[in-house]
Amino acid sequence: MRVMMKGNEALAEAALRAGCRYYFGYPITPQTELMEYMARRLPEIGGTFLQAESEVAAVNMVYGAAGAGARVMTSSSGPGISLKQEGISFLASAELPCVIVNVMRGGPGLGTIQPSQGDYFQATRGGGHGDYRVPVLAPSSVQETADLVFESFDLAEQYRTPVLLLTDGVLGQMMEPLRLPEVRTPRTSRAPWITDGCKGRQRRIVKTLYLDPRALEAHNLHLQAKYAQLAREEVRSEVYGIDGGMDVLIVAFGICARAARTAVDNLREKGLRAGLFRPVTLWPFPGAALEAAALAARHVLTVELNAGQMVEDVRLALSGREIAFHGRMGGIMITASEIEAEVQRISEGSEAA
Amino acid sequence: MSRAASIRPKTLTAARFHYCPGCGHGVAHRLVAEVIDELGLREKTVGVASVGCSVLIYNYLDLDMQESPHGRAPAVATGIKRVLPDRIVFTYQGDGDLASIGLSEIVHAAARGENITVIFINNANYGMTGGQMAPTTLPGQKTTTSPAGRDVTRAGYPLRMAELLAGLDGPVYIARAALYNPAQVVRAKKCIRKAFLCQERGMGFSLVEILSSCPNNWGMEPTAALRWVETQMTARYPLGVFKDATVPTVRGDTAGSREDSSPEPGK
Ligand SMILES: Cc1ncc(C[n+]2csc(CCOP(=O)(O)OP(=O)(O)O)c2C)c(N)n1
Ligand code: SF4
């Protein structure tokens, strides 16, 4: 059955269907509908909603709940995610599964409540202190938002890691028809690391402190091996309009990729061969897939709602190539016609040369 | 001490404490372990370790434990307790941890009436990081960051956490005890026992503040440190029960005056 839902609410409903029964959060625009949906629905289905006193407390409640074996989630936006970074570093080290949603808004600082992709660096580089990574999934439609919630919980539990679901103010607020994912029974988690009282077994400890440098190095090597496996096996991306040679390959993620997709259609009508590469996992970054897609393109243009963050990963993946960049900040959306003009400028520029 | 005290509680592991000679943490650990043993809670308890000298408490208590970021233990405990309401969840926190960086978390867990137990060790300084000023450092007390003694005109006044939290509606039991002599140790244990019982009976938030010594950072011999707790600290931090919602309140009963409230809920 198809329903009309706001992105934030679709995300919340999908989380419930994925078996999430615990939510801890703190209000911030533009993610508030998600939290309010949880406040309404979780008690109805026997779950627990708790409005924490801060994002710091919320993420630490997630830490406790995850350690106790729950399928648990929290959500926030820019400034709140910054506060959660303390907890995310601890969750990563303690290897506790959970889903953290960032409905991005413009920054730095208090910035604006308008959409942005300015948290890409923070999201993809771990964000908190220490050597760690967090899988980051970036949907570009309401349907995909709901679908990626399931992916996020699965990845979190399979790899015992926090997973970041990165959306933005537009995706969160816009209504689209979608097919809600089927209800999944919560995995009654009796995982061998859960701390729920040591009845009939040896005690267990959830911890992040390794005073012995060798022990800490060993723990880090273990984490890095996990990240390497994620980078091998859990890379996702999508291509559009990539058939044969291209004048320009556009690279964009999330909401920005939608404008780029329209631009590709319009440009093709005008006879310009454009294509789109959309990373779905921002970390691990789909570098190899991008490299393959870019082989057939004369130019590569990265488009983002920031000053140029993902473009650094694009440059790494396509080392040696010149990469054009177009970005807007302050919560201003990039339109398809803006991208079209940019593509035209790039391809004409090269013809003149 | 007595023969009974020399028997290792089941809830204590065989690991040797890493604490300095004369430190109160070891005694407090032992009391927690004894209470858990006596109430038969070991297999249904999850402890939360905080950041400070006692971060390694999970090496000493033979039960499930989670370690928490600095100050966040009450939030971590909240998460655990909401998932496992029929388990016993307690935090063990120092004064830097609970009264400074974690002030928000403890106040709100208490205000929510979260059904957890908090063991709060007040040693009037930050132990682990080398004896800096804590929110509990006494006026005039010398620490590495108040080398001329705590100057209240600049650094402000110490926080009396038991009194502060007892002013909230959420907590059911708030007491302050000390470890400076055997009689006080026995009394501290009664308070800890009562705090755990409150939780076991689903009554709500309970906290025991324990005045403890840090001879190492105070630059004192262990016995001098105990005397300092007895004379200086108790003057600033009076011992007693500051809130006890397990017994009917008497009109005109003032907070802090019910020093010898019954140790068992309902009695
Ligand atoms: C976020 C953060 N800030 C600072 C520290 C450093 N730190 C470790 S222990 C500690 C003080 C602990 O003092 P207290 O809670 O009084 O416990 P004690 O060591 O006296 O038992 C501090 C500030 C830290 N680990 N994390
Ligand atoms: S520094 Fe103080 S609190 Fe820490 S172990 Fe030594 S005496 Fe105990």
XYZ file of C-alpha atoms and ligand atoms in Angstrom:
654
model
C 0.000 0.000 0.000
C 1.259 3.434 -0.910
C 0.912 6.253 1.588
C 1.773 9.951 1.620
C 4.197 10.829 4.379
C 6.710 13.433 5.415
C 10.292 12.241 5.224
C 10.815 12.559 8.966
C 7.667 10.601 9.745
C 8.415 7.936 7.172
C 11.780 7.539 8.819
C 10.202 7.151 12.243
C 7.560 4.697 11.037
C 10.168 2.640 9.198
C 12.256 2.493 12.374
C 9.298 1.085 14.294
C 8.716 -1.453 11.540
C 12.381 -2.372 11.704
C 11.883 -3.292 15.347
C 13.160 -0.150 17.037
C 11.437 0.094 20.418
C 13.585 2.687 22.158
C 14.069 6.304 21.217
C 15.930 8.987 23.161
C 16.165 12.508 21.781
C 16.067 16.237 22.246
C 14.089 18.686 20.093
C 15.755 20.545 17.234
C 14.449 21.761 13.885
C 14.195 20.333 11.242
C 13.977 16.823 12.743
C 11.251 17.427 15.300
C 8.456 15.522 13.502
C 10.525 12.378 13.794
C 10.776 12.770 17.546
C 7.126 13.697 17.918
C 6.097 10.687 15.875
C 8.085 8.455 18.209
C 6.529 10.135 21.250
C 3.094 9.338 19.862
C 3.634 5.842 18.529
C 6.156 4.126 20.785
C 3.918 3.962 23.870
C 1.140 2.524 21.688
C 3.267 -0.423 20.697
C 4.898 -1.075 24.043
C 8.090 0.808 23.335
C 9.851 3.544 25.248
C 10.155 7.163 24.260
C 12.146 9.476 26.476
C 12.844 13.138 25.904
C 16.334 13.603 27.291
C 17.625 16.765 28.939
C 20.182 17.262 26.163
C 21.666 15.566 23.126
C 24.582 14.514 25.294
C 22.232 12.693 27.641
C 20.170 11.278 24.759
C 23.114 9.616 23.053
C 24.314 8.224 26.370
C 20.875 6.769 27.031
C 21.234 5.147 23.615
C 24.602 3.813 24.763
C 23.061 2.240 27.876
C 20.072 0.848 26.009
C 22.217 -0.587 23.217
C 24.481 -2.229 25.781
C 21.387 -3.721 27.377
C 20.459 -5.299 24.044
C 17.855 -2.931 22.633
C 17.246 -1.833 19.062
C 17.561 1.876 19.692
C 17.668 5.156 17.824
C 18.232 8.850 18.334
C 17.959 11.770 15.941
C 19.051 15.356 15.767
C 20.335 18.072 13.473
C 23.732 19.848 13.144
C 24.277 21.477 16.551
C 22.742 18.499 18.332
C 24.847 16.028 16.378
C 27.948 17.952 17.463
C 26.916 17.289 21.068
C 26.323 13.632 20.325
C 29.844 13.155 19.027
C 31.145 12.345 22.499
C 28.722 9.464 22.715
C 29.296 8.333 19.134
C 33.010 7.921 19.785
C 32.196 5.811 22.869
C 29.568 3.792 20.975
C 32.074 3.107 18.213
C 34.729 1.953 20.654
C 32.347 -0.100 22.782
C 30.954 -1.569 19.527
C 27.342 -0.909 20.368
C 24.777 -0.980 17.543
C 22.366 1.916 17.139
C 21.035 4.287 14.512
C 21.714 8.001 14.686
C 19.831 10.315 12.347
C 21.139 13.709 11.285
C 18.543 15.811 9.485
C 21.079 18.367 8.314
C 20.591 22.103 8.532
C 22.855 25.014 7.658
C 25.851 25.787 9.871
C 28.346 26.453 11.325
C 27.089 27.422 14.746
C 23.390 27.924 15.063
C 23.304 28.632 11.327
C 19.837 28.193 9.955
C 17.055 25.655 10.034
C 17.144 25.457 6.226
C 18.586 22.349 4.561
C 22.268 21.901 3.982
C 24.894 19.259 3.381
C 27.445 21.020 5.528
C 27.886 18.122 7.957
C 29.529 15.821 5.384
C 33.014 16.144 6.886
C 31.755 15.554 10.400
C 29.690 12.575 9.299
C 32.239 10.781 7.168
C 35.348 11.293 9.291
C 33.940 9.664 12.402
C 33.131 13.042 13.897
C 34.276 12.493 17.451
C 37.714 11.834 18.893
C 39.860 8.852 18.054
C 40.383 6.538 15.099
C 37.002 5.332 14.105
C 34.487 5.373 11.296
C 30.743 5.258 11.182
C 28.812 3.933 8.190
C 26.870 6.846 6.690
C 23.808 6.344 4.490
C 22.340 9.245 2.535
C 18.889 8.805 0.958
C 17.535 11.124 -1.705
C 13.792 10.427 -1.500
C 11.202 9.700 1.143
C 10.954 6.103 -0.076
C 14.677 5.646 0.146
C 14.728 7.243 3.590
C 12.369 4.534 4.835
C 14.299 1.771 3.089
C 17.657 2.881 4.416
C 16.382 2.799 8.001
C 16.178 -0.982 7.663
C 19.634 -1.074 6.112
C 20.940 1.062 8.958
C 19.676 -1.216 11.713
C 20.955 -4.274 9.869
C 24.398 -2.792 9.351
C 24.499 -1.560 12.946
C 23.795 -5.013 14.337
C 25.819 -6.999 11.846
C 28.911 -4.885 12.400
C 28.214 -3.788 15.965
C 28.581 -0.118 15.179
C 26.601 3.086 15.324
C 25.228 3.907 11.871
C 24.510 7.434 10.740
C 21.518 8.122 8.553
C 22.152 11.466 6.914
C 19.176 13.349 5.532
C 18.388 17.056 5.423
C 15.715 19.628 6.079
C 14.032 19.247 2.695
C 13.963 15.445 2.712
C 12.679 15.547 6.257
C 9.887 17.972 5.543
C 8.702 17.000 2.083
C 5.766 14.692 1.500
C 6.003 11.921 -1.046
C 4.118 8.749 -1.727
C 5.939 5.668 -0.507
C 5.532 1.995 0.158
C 6.318 1.384 3.796
C 8.628 -1.535 4.462
C 7.047 -4.670 5.951
C 7.008 -4.950 9.741
C 9.931 -6.926 11.020
C 9.905 -8.699 14.350
C 12.554 -7.277 16.618
C 15.509 -9.538 16.963
C 15.250 -10.653 20.579
C 18.867 -9.976 20.999
C 20.695 -12.431 23.216
C 23.974 -11.386 21.727
C 26.957 -12.636 23.714
C 28.052 -9.164 24.724
C 24.863 -7.750 26.235
C 24.978 -6.625 29.851
C 21.671 -7.652 31.397
C 22.733 -9.223 34.675
C 25.148 -12.156 34.819
C 22.619 -14.845 35.656
C 24.154 -18.258 35.059
C 27.157 -16.950 33.186
C 30.368 -14.978 33.541
C 30.052 -11.216 33.895
C 30.298 -9.000 30.843
C 31.765 -5.526 30.529
C 30.979 -2.812 28.011
C 33.977 -0.524 28.001
C 36.200 1.763 25.999
C 39.212 2.200 28.303
C 42.405 0.368 27.378
C 45.182 1.699 29.575
C 47.745 -0.686 28.127
C 48.885 0.825 24.818
C 49.256 -2.613 23.242
C 45.728 -3.548 24.221
C 44.431 -0.286 22.807
C 46.357 -0.798 19.600
C 44.941 -4.301 19.310
C 41.440 -2.922 19.864
C 42.017 -0.272 17.211
C 43.335 -2.859 14.765
C 40.204 -4.892 15.389
C 38.044 -1.829 14.677
C 40.026 -1.009 11.553
C 39.586 -4.546 10.259
C 35.863 -4.091 10.661
C 35.975 -0.797 8.759
C 37.997 -2.456 6.018
C 35.336 -5.140 5.712
C 32.633 -2.486 5.535
C 34.589 -0.706 2.820
C 34.825 -3.963 0.856
C 31.298 -5.210 1.307
C 28.927 -2.394 2.115
C 29.493 0.246 -0.520
C 26.358 1.515 -2.244
C 25.837 3.937 -5.092
C 23.478 4.667 -7.945
C 24.073 5.849 -11.491
C 21.718 7.590 -13.879
C 22.112 8.360 -17.550
C 25.487 6.657 -17.778
C 25.438 4.972 -21.137
C 28.364 5.386 -23.450
C 30.417 8.545 -23.446
C 29.464 11.591 -21.425
C 30.338 15.226 -21.731
C 29.878 15.758 -18.024
C 29.401 13.363 -15.115
C 27.669 15.025 -12.176
C 28.400 13.699 -8.693
C 25.832 14.546 -6.048
C 24.247 12.931 -2.981
C 21.034 13.225 -1.005
C 18.566 15.960 -1.891
C 21.062 17.590 -4.225
C 21.122 14.497 -6.427
C 17.442 15.036 -7.241
C 18.083 18.406 -8.851
C 21.040 16.864 -10.639
C 18.853 14.080 -11.990
C 16.392 16.591 -13.442
C 19.332 18.495 -14.890
C 20.572 15.302 -16.585
C 17.164 14.810 -18.235
C 16.957 18.435 -19.383
C 20.520 18.469 -20.672
C 19.969 15.264 -22.622
C 16.962 16.850 -24.270
C 19.208 19.706 -25.328
C 21.684 17.207 -26.768
C 24.305 17.424 -24.038
C 25.414 14.038 -22.782
C 25.232 14.281 -19.000
C 25.131 11.542 -16.352
C 24.754 11.295 -12.588
C 26.695 9.347 -10.001
C 25.076 9.285 -6.559
C 26.893 7.848 -3.548
C 24.393 6.228 -1.183
C 27.025 5.285 1.366
C 29.071 8.404 2.017
C 31.316 6.301 4.173
C 32.430 3.873 2.904
C 32.716 6.124 -0.140
C 32.025 4.290 -3.403
C 35.340 5.321 -4.941
C 35.796 2.338 -7.242
C 32.291 2.614 -8.675
C 32.822 6.314 -9.236
C 36.097 5.650 -10.986
C 34.393 3.204 -13.317
C 31.579 5.642 -14.071
C 33.940 8.548 -14.642
C 36.013 6.663 -17.228
C 33.525 7.513 -19.947
C 33.166 11.184 -19.001
C 35.125 14.132 -20.361
C 34.388 16.259 -17.296
C 33.339 15.643 -13.728
C 31.268 18.148 -11.749
C 30.514 17.735 -8.056
C 27.445 19.527 -6.730
C 26.766 19.926 -3.002
C 24.907 22.154 -0.545
C 28.172 23.236 1.059
C 31.512 24.838 0.247
C 32.945 21.619 -1.168
C 33.249 18.663 1.158
C 32.422 15.466 -0.715
C 34.419 16.867 -3.635
C 37.527 15.954 -1.631
C 36.508 12.293 -1.707
C 35.714 12.600 -5.401
C 39.194 14.034 -6.032
C 40.741 11.201 -4.033
C 38.824 8.601 -6.007
C 39.677 10.220 -9.337
C 43.165 11.317 -8.434
C 44.889 13.391 -11.038
C 41.689 14.530 -12.715
C 40.382 18.034 -12.600
C 37.056 18.109 -10.784
C 34.698 21.057 -11.114
C 32.659 22.039 -8.083
C 29.440 23.925 -7.598
C 27.942 24.560 -4.166
C 25.505 26.773 -2.290
C 25.374 27.444 1.421
C 23.105 29.113 3.914
C 20.254 26.749 3.284
C 19.825 27.730 -0.368
C 18.799 24.840 -2.590
C 20.561 24.290 -5.886
C 18.136 24.167 -8.793
C 18.303 21.958 -11.842
C 18.729 24.993 -14.111
C 21.673 26.169 -12.024
C 23.329 22.782 -12.521
C 22.491 22.803 -16.241
C 24.138 26.200 -16.643
C 27.196 24.920 -14.811
C 27.419 21.812 -16.993
C 27.067 23.910 -20.130
C 29.771 26.304 -18.986
C 32.148 23.422 -18.300
C 31.609 21.604 -21.556
C 31.689 24.805 -23.668
C 34.783 25.963 -21.835
C 36.559 22.831 -22.901
C 35.410 23.160 -26.510
C 36.831 26.682 -26.698
C 40.152 25.474 -25.336
C 38.002 -5.111 61.624
C 35.716 -8.014 62.432
C 36.168 -11.520 61.136
C 33.196 -11.117 58.792
C 34.909 -8.206 57.091
C 37.852 -10.357 56.153
C 35.712 -12.700 54.084
C 35.665 -11.609 50.483
C 32.163 -10.863 49.243
C 31.143 -12.977 46.242
C 30.563 -9.825 44.242
C 34.201 -8.769 44.656
C 36.655 -10.289 42.204
C 40.079 -11.455 43.313
C 41.764 -8.488 41.583
C 43.886 -6.249 43.812
C 42.685 -2.653 44.107
C 44.836 -0.127 42.263
C 43.872 2.657 44.667
C 46.374 4.590 46.799
C 46.791 3.468 50.421
C 44.047 4.966 52.540
C 41.775 5.742 49.587
C 38.071 5.458 50.294
C 37.166 3.879 46.949
C 38.241 0.390 48.025
C 36.096 0.520 51.155
C 33.127 1.866 49.220
C 33.497 -0.871 46.560
C 33.498 -3.464 49.276
C 30.373 -2.056 50.883
C 28.543 -2.074 47.547
C 29.657 -5.666 46.970
C 28.539 -6.764 50.433
C 25.132 -5.163 50.028
C 24.626 -6.742 46.626
C 25.603 -10.120 48.088
C 23.356 -9.768 51.099
C 20.371 -8.749 48.999
C 21.102 -11.515 46.497
C 21.228 -9.098 43.560
C 24.479 -10.067 41.841
C 22.921 -11.879 38.899
C 20.333 -9.233 38.192
C 22.462 -6.132 38.517
C 24.109 -3.948 35.897
C 26.576 -1.390 37.229
C 27.712 1.750 35.470
C 31.285 2.895 35.974
C 32.080 6.552 35.530
C 35.312 8.356 34.743
C 37.705 9.004 37.619
C 39.936 6.876 39.799
C 37.106 4.390 40.049
C 36.724 3.898 36.298
C 38.201 0.432 36.769
C 35.517 -0.610 39.254
C 34.486 -3.244 36.726
C 37.746 -5.017 37.453
C 36.623 -5.454 41.051
C 32.899 -6.104 40.951
C 31.948 -9.499 39.634
C 28.807 -8.454 37.789
C 27.751 -7.003 34.438
C 28.999 -3.461 33.985
C 29.058 -0.669 31.456
C 31.621 2.094 31.489
C 30.274 5.544 30.725
C 31.703 8.819 29.442
C 32.696 11.361 32.086
C 29.609 12.499 33.966
C 27.105 10.616 31.821
C 26.591 7.580 34.030
C 23.042 8.576 35.049
C 22.061 8.827 31.366
C 23.682 5.486 30.559
C 21.947 3.950 33.579
C 18.654 5.434 32.395
C 19.066 3.725 29.025
C 19.809 0.382 30.679
C 16.987 0.657 33.201
C 14.406 1.571 30.564
C 15.312 -1.554 28.619
C 15.634 -3.784 31.694
C 13.184 -2.415 34.278
C 13.368 -5.566 36.392
C 17.145 -5.419 36.826
C 19.034 -3.435 39.429
C 21.029 -0.609 37.858
C 23.472 1.523 39.791
C 26.103 4.113 39.012
C 29.323 4.718 40.904
C 30.572 8.281 40.432
C 33.134 10.680 41.827
C 32.437 14.298 42.707
C 34.128 15.778 39.639
C 32.117 13.366 37.555
C 28.745 13.817 39.212
C 28.813 17.394 40.493
C 30.696 19.092 37.667
C 30.604 17.710 34.135
C 27.669 15.425 34.911
C 25.563 17.842 36.945
C 22.849 17.999 34.321
C 22.641 14.221 33.981
C 22.363 13.594 37.720
C 19.832 16.358 38.336
C 17.588 15.165 35.528
C 17.850 11.475 36.367
C 16.893 12.410 39.928
C 14.093 14.706 38.766
C 12.705 11.954 36.542
C 12.675 9.712 39.559
C 14.601 7.184 37.512
C 14.522 3.910 39.429
C 18.297 3.639 39.787
C 20.772 3.855 42.663
C 23.699 6.250 42.669
C 26.793 5.788 44.806
C 28.484 9.165 44.900
C 32.017 9.426 46.259
C 32.852 12.920 47.467
C 36.570 13.320 48.087
C 36.633 17.089 47.616
C 38.867 16.973 44.566
C 39.495 15.411 41.172
C 41.510 12.363 42.090
C 42.439 10.744 38.810
C 43.730 13.830 37.066
C 45.956 14.752 39.983
C 44.052 16.691 42.599
C 42.437 19.652 40.876
C 39.644 21.711 42.391
C 36.228 20.062 42.244
C 32.800 21.614 42.795
C 33.036 19.998 46.245
C 36.442 21.442 47.189
C 36.141 23.270 50.503
C 36.652 27.030 50.764
C 40.320 27.615 51.433
C 41.264 24.069 50.428
C 44.467 23.880 48.422
C 44.404 21.910 45.178
C 46.605 22.049 42.097
C 44.183 24.485 40.469
C 43.500 26.446 43.636
C 47.089 26.584 44.866
C 46.380 29.428 47.258
C 43.288 27.700 48.575
C 39.791 27.837 47.094
C 38.863 31.513 46.954
C 35.088 31.670 46.974
C 35.073 35.196 45.573
C 36.541 33.791 42.374
C 35.779 30.098 42.342
C 32.400 30.246 44.051
C 31.074 27.964 46.741
C 31.043 24.183 46.948
C 27.951 22.284 45.865
C 26.128 20.272 48.489
C 24.792 17.603 46.188
C 22.730 15.612 48.674
C 20.891 18.734 49.797
C 20.520 19.975 46.244
C 19.026 16.726 44.964
C 16.867 16.278 48.035
C 15.097 19.469 47.023
C 13.711 17.701 43.957
C 10.448 15.798 43.853
C 11.860 12.794 41.974
C 14.203 11.128 44.481
C 12.930 8.714 47.066
C 16.027 8.406 49.215
C 19.008 10.744 49.551
C 21.593 10.302 52.285
C 25.122 11.333 53.117
C 27.511 9.032 54.926
C 31.249 8.939 55.579
C 34.016 6.385 55.914
C 36.258 7.960 58.559
C 35.784 5.307 61.277
C 34.311 1.802 61.610
C 31.012 3.066 63.010
C 30.591 5.392 60.051
C 31.489 2.587 57.644
C 28.709 0.491 59.157
C 26.342 3.426 58.817
C 27.377 4.013 55.202
C 26.616 0.386 54.464
C 23.141 0.746 55.932
C 22.511 3.710 53.676
C 23.743 1.811 50.618
C 21.575 -1.134 51.548
C 18.548 1.058 51.891
C 19.255 2.768 48.571
C 19.372 -0.593 46.778
C 16.249 -1.759 48.556
C 14.390 1.343 47.400
C 15.228 0.420 43.839
C 14.439 -3.240 44.258
C 11.000 -2.302 45.516
C 10.499 -0.034 42.522
C 10.241 3.115 44.607
C 12.467 5.376 42.518
C 15.721 7.290 42.541
C 18.101 6.772 45.444
C 21.520 8.246 46.100
C 24.124 7.873 48.797
C 26.823 10.514 48.982
C 29.891 9.147 50.708
C 32.545 11.447 52.151
C 35.781 9.744 51.299
C 39.492 10.365 51.604
C 42.075 11.054 48.924
C 45.273 11.062 50.992
C 47.436 11.052 47.901
C 46.169 14.318 46.456
C 45.531 15.938 49.800
C 49.176 15.333 50.712
C 48.256 13.645 53.992
C 48.913 10.402 55.779
C 45.875 8.125 55.579
C 44.972 8.622 59.246
C 45.311 12.402 58.990
C 43.125 12.262 55.901
C 40.415 10.404 57.814
C 40.579 13.019 60.545
C 40.255 15.739 57.924
C 37.097 14.073 56.568
C 35.719 13.864 60.097
C 36.451 17.438 61.104
C 36.571 19.558 57.942
C 34.372 17.773 55.466
C 31.518 16.846 57.750
C 31.381 20.484 58.885
C 30.645 21.505 55.324
C 28.770 18.366 54.378
C 26.647 17.243 57.330
C 25.881 13.560 57.506
C 22.289 12.465 57.471
C 19.278 11.483 55.488
C 18.070 14.405 53.414
C 15.097 12.814 51.819
C 13.280 9.644 52.659
C 9.994 9.131 50.945
C 9.851 5.557 52.230
C 8.656 6.767 55.610
C 5.740 9.126 56.213
C 7.042 12.667 56.679
C 6.363 14.405 59.961
C 5.137 17.970 59.801
C 7.917 20.425 60.520
C 10.557 17.823 59.796
C 13.452 19.730 58.251
C 15.718 18.287 55.602
C 19.003 17.052 56.925
C 17.927 16.707 60.501
C 16.789 13.110 60.342
C 20.217 11.682 60.923
C 19.017 8.352 62.153
C 16.167 7.525 59.882
C 15.318 3.862 59.650
C 17.653 1.960 57.346
C 14.946 -0.256 55.886
C 12.222 1.187 53.707
C 8.815 1.033 55.300
C 10.087 0.461 58.818
C 35.200 14.712 28.804
C 36.301 14.486 29.758
N 36.854 15.540 30.394
C 37.882 15.333 31.256
C 38.362 14.080 31.482
C 39.534 13.892 32.409
N 39.196 13.344 33.711
C 39.388 12.050 34.008
S 39.004 11.659 35.571
C 38.584 13.252 35.909
C 38.173 13.685 37.281
C 37.544 12.651 38.097
O 37.363 13.154 39.369
P 36.266 12.583 40.329
O 34.989 12.400 39.587
O 36.215 13.467 41.502
O 36.777 11.115 40.692
P 38.076 10.652 41.517
O 39.170 10.485 40.533
O 38.352 11.702 42.539
O 37.682 9.352 42.107
C 38.750 14.050 34.789
C 38.495 15.511 34.764
C 37.760 13.013 30.782
N 38.175 11.748 30.914
N 36.728 13.244 29.945
S 44.134 9.713 43.802
Fe 42.761 9.872 45.545
S 40.802 9.022 44.807
Fe 42.401 8.379 43.399
S 43.072 6.372 44.123
Fe 44.445 7.888 45.012
S 43.538 8.369 46.969
Fe 41.969 7.359 45.763
